Tab-separated table of C-alpha atoms in Angstrom:
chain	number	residue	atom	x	y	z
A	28	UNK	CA	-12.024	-9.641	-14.745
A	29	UNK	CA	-13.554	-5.992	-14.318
A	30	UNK	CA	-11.116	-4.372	-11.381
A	31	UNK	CA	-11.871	-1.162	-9.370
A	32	UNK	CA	-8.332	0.903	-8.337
A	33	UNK	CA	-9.095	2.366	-5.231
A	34	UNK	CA	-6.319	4.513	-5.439
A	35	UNK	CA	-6.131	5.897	-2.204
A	36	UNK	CA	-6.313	10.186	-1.602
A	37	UNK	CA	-1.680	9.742	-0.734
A	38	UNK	CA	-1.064	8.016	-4.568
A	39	UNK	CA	-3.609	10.345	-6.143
A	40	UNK	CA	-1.930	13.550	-4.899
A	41	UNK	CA	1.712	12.844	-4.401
A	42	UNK	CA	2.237	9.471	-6.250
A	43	UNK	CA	0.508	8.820	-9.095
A	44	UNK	CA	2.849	6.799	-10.809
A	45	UNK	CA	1.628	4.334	-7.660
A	46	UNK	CA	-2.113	4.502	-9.152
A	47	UNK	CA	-0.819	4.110	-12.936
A	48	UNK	CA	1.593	1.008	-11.814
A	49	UNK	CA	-1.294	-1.157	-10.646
A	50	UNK	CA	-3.403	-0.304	-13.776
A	51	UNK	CA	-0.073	-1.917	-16.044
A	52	UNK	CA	0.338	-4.319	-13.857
A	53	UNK	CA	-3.434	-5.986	-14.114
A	54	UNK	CA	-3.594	-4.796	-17.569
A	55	UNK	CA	-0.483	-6.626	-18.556
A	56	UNK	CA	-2.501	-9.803	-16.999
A	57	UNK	CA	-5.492	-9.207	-19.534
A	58	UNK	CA	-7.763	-7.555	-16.638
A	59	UNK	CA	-10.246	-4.073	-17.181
A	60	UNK	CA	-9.425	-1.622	-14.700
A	61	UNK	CA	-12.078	0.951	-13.799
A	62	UNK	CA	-11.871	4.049	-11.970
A	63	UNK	CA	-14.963	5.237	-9.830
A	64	UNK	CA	-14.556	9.009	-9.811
A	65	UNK	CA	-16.094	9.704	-7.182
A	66	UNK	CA	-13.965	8.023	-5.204
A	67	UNK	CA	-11.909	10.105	-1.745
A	68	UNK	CA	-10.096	9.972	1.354
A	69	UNK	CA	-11.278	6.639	2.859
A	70	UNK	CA	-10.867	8.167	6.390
A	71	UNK	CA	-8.558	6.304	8.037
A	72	UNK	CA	-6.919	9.909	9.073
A	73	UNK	CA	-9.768	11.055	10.783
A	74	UNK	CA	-10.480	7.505	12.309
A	75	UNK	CA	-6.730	6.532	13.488
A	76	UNK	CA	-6.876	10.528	15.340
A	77	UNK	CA	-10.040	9.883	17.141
A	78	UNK	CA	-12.339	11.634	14.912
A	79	UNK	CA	-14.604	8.557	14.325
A	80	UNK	CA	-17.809	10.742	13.707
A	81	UNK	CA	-15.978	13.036	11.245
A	82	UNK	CA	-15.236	10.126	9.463
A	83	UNK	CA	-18.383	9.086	8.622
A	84	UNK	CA	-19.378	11.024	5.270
A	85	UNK	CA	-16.134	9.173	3.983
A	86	UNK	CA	-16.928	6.145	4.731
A	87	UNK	CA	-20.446	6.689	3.029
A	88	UNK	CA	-19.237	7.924	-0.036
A	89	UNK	CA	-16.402	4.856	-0.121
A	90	UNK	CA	-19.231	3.016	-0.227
A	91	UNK	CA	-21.564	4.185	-2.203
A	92	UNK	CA	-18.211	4.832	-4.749
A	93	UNK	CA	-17.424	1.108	-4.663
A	94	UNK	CA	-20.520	-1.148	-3.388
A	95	UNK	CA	-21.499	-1.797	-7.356
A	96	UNK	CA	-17.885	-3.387	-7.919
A	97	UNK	CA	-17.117	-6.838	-8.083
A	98	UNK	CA	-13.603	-6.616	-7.066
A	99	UNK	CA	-11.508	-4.111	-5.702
A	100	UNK	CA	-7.972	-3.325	-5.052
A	101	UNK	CA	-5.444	-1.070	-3.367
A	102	UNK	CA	-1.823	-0.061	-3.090
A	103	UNK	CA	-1.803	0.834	0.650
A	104	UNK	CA	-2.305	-1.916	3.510
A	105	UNK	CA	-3.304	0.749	5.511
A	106	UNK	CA	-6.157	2.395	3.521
A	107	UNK	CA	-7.142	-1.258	2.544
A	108	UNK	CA	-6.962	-2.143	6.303
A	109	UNK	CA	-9.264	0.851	7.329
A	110	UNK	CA	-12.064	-0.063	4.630
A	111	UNK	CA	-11.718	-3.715	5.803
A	112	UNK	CA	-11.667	-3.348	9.826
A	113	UNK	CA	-13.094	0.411	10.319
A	114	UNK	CA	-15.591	1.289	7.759
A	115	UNK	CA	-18.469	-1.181	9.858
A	116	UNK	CA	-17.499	-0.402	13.092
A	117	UNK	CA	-17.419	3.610	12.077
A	118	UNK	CA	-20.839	3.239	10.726
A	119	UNK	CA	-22.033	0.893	13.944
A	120	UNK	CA	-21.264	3.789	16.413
A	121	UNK	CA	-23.207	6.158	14.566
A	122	UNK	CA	-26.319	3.680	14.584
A	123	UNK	CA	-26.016	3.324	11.222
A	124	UNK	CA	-26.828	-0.603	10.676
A	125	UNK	CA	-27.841	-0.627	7.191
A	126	UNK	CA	-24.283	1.414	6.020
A	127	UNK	CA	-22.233	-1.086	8.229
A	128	UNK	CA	-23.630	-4.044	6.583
A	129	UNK	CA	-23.310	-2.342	3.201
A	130	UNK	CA	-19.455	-1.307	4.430
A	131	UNK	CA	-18.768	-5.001	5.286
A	132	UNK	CA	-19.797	-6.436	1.510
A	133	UNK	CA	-17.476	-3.678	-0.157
A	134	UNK	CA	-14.527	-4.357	2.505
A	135	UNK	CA	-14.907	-8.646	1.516
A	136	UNK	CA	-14.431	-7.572	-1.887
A	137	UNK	CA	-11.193	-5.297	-1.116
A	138	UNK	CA	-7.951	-6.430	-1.405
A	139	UNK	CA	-4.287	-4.613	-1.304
A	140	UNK	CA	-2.022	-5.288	-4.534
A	141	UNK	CA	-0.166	-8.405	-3.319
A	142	UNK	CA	-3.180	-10.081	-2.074
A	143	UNK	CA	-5.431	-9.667	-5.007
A	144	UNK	CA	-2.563	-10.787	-7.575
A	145	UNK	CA	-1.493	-13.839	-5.287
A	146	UNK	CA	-4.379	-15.029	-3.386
A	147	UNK	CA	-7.199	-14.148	-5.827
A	148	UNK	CA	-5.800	-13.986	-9.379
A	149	UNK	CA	-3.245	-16.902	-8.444
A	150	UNK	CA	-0.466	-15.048	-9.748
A	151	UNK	CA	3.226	-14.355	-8.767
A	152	UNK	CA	5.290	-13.974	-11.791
A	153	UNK	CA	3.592	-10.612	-13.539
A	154	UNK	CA	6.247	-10.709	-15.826
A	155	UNK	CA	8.710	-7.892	-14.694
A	156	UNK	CA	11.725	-7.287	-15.846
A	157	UNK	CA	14.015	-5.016	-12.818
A	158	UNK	CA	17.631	-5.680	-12.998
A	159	UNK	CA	18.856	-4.088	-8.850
A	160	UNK	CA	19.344	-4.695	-5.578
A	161	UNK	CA	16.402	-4.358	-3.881
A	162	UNK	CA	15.294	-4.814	0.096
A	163	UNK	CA	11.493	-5.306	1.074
A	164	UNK	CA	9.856	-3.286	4.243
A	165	UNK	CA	7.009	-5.182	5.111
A	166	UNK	CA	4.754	-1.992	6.649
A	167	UNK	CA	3.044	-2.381	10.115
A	168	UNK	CA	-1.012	-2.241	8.783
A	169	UNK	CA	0.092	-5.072	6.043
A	170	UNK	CA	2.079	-6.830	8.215
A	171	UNK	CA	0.082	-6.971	11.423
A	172	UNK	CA	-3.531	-5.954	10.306
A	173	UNK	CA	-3.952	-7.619	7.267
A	174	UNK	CA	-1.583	-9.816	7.197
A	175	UNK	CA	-0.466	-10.591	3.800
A	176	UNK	CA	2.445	-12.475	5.252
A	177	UNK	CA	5.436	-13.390	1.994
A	178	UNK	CA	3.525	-12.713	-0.941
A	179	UNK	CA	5.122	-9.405	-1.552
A	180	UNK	CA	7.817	-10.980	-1.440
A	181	UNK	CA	6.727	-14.078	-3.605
A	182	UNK	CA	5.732	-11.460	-6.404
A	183	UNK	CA	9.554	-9.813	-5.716
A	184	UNK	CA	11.473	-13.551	-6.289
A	185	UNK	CA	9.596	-13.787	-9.641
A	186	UNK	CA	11.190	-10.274	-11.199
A	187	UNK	CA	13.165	-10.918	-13.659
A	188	UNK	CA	16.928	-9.981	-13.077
A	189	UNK	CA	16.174	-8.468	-9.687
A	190	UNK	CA	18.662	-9.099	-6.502
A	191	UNK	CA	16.516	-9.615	-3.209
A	192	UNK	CA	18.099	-8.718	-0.463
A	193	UNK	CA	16.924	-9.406	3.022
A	194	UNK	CA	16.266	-6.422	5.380
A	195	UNK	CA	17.920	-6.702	8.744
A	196	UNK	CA	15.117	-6.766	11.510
A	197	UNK	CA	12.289	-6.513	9.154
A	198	UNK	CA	9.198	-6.529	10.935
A	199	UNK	CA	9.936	-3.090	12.756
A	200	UNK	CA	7.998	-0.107	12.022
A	201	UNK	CA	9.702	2.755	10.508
A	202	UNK	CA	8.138	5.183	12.947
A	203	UNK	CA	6.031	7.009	10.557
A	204	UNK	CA	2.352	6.207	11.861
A	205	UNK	CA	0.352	8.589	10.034
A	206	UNK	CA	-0.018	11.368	12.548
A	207	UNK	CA	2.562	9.704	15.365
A	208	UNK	CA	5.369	11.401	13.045
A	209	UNK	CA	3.866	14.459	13.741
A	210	UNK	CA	2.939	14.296	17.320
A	211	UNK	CA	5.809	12.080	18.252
A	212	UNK	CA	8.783	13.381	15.892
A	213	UNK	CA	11.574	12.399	18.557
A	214	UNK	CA	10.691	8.696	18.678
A	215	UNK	CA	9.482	8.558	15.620
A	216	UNK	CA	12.922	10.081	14.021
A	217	UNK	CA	14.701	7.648	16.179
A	218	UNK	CA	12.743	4.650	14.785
A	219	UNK	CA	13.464	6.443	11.071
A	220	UNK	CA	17.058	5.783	11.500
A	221	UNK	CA	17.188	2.543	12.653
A	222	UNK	CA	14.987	1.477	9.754
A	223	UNK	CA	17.408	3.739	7.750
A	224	UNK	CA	20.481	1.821	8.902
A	225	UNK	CA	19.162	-1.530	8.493
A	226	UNK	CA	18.317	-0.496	5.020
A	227	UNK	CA	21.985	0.589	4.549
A	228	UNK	CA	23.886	-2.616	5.831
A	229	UNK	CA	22.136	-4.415	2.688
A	230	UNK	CA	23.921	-2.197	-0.387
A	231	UNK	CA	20.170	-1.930	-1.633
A	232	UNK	CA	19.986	0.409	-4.778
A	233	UNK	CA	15.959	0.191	-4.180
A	234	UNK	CA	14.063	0.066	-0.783
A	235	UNK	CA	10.408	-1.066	-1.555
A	236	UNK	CA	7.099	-1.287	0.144
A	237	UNK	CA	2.972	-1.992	-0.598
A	238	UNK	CA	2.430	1.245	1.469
A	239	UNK	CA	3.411	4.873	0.051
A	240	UNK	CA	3.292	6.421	3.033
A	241	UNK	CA	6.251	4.821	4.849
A	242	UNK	CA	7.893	5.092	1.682
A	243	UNK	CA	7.767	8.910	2.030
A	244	UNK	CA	8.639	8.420	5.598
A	245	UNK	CA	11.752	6.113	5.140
A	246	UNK	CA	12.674	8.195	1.412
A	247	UNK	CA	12.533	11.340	3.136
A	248	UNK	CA	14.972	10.403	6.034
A	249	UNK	CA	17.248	8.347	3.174
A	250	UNK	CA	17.530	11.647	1.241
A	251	UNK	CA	18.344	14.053	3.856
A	252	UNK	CA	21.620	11.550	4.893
A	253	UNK	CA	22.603	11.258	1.302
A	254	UNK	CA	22.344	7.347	1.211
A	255	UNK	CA	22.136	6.787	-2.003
A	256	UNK	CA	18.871	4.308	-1.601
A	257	UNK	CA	16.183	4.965	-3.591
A	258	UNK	CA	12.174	4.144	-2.234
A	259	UNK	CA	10.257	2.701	-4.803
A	260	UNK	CA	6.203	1.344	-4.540
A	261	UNK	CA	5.824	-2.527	-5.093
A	262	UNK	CA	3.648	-2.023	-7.556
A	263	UNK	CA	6.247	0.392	-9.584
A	264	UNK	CA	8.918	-2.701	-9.479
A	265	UNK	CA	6.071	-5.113	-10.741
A	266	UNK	CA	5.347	-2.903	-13.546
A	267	UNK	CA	8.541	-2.092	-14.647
A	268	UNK	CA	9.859	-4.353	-17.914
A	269	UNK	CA	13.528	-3.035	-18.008
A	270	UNK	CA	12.862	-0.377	-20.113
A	271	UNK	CA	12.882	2.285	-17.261
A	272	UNK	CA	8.721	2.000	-17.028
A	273	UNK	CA	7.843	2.348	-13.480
A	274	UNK	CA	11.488	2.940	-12.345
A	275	UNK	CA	12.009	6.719	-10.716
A	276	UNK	CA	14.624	8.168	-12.692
């Protein structure tokens, strides 16, 4: 199967190992990935702000980047969220019909990581090999938006060598947000370090997640307190084969 990486504008700047992890991964399962270069912020930003309108020339070239692919994926649950329940209605308020409808075929055909490999390809063992402790954060836009429910963690259970730990109180955000860490740093620093000291009470060596953004969010806070936890993407943990390949050093 032909698959498009959306990569997403976070992975492509700040973590690109994210981006090269989903291209072993599907690789390693005999799929072609292809890269649309013209490919940018998707505009979720802008939307989740209350700059709908500015978000408009994104959300045309997403489309115009992506509407000739058959399948496309994503390591973020919120980017894939935006294409999948903003792009239309973005395009709809500017009284652009003909862009919403042509926004709605490219979002049916977008998936995040753990949805494409277990819904679509039919796949949880990807043949990973990633001998630590490791706790899952389910993040808020893949939890509650598009609701890819266990299969992260029915990809996780089939690494090889790999202790799963569960993650006290789960489900709660870790206060990043996007912009809410910026305009609401108290609560949203409070909400860090709960996450941060459910994360502790499980030993984990690892905390992972489908989204890099909390990642950077919960990482961040986990450095600064010197807790010894490492963030690492899901898709890094999937593509790693014990050899160090995908594992942050």
């Amino acid at each position: 199967m032909k698959i498009a990486l959306f990569v997403t504008c976070l992975a492509d700047t700040l973590f690109p190992d994210v981006g090269r992890a989903v291209v072993t991964v599907l690789e390693r399962l005999g799929h072609e990935v292809v890269f649309p270069p013209s490919q940018t912020c998707c505009g979720q930003a802008h939307t989740n702000t209350g700059y709908g309108p500015m978000a408009l020339p994104l959300v045309r070239n997403h489309v115009e980047a992506f509407e000739d692919c058959d399948v496309v994926v994503g390591p973020s649950g919120s980017c894939v969220g935006s294409v999948r329940h903003q792009h239309a209605g973005i395009a709809r308020a500017a009284g652009d019909e003909d862009l919403a409808r042509r926004a709605e075929a490219v979002a049916s055909r977008t998936f995040e990581l753990s949805e494409l490999l277990v819904d679509q390809l039919g796949v949880t063992d990807v043949g990973a090999v990633f001998p630590h402790r490791v706790t899952y954060h389910p993040t808020c836009h893949s939890l509650r938006l598009l609701r890819v429910d266990d299969k992260p963690l029915q990809l996780l259970r089939a690494v090889e060598g790999i202790d799963l730990v569960q993650l006290p109180r789960a489900d709660d955000c870790c206060g990043f947000g996007g912009t809410f860490a910026v305009k609401n740093a108290d609560t949203s620093s409070a909400m860090l370090a709960d996450k941060m000291r459910h994360v502790r009470a499980t030993g984990a060596e690892y905390v992972t997640a489908g989204d890099a953004s909390c990642l950077m969010h919960i990482g961040g806070g986990l450095s600064r307190s010197r807790a010894g936890v490492r963030t690492l993407h899901l898709a890094e943990i999937l593509a790693s084969t014990g050899d160090r390949a995908g594992v942050a050093p």
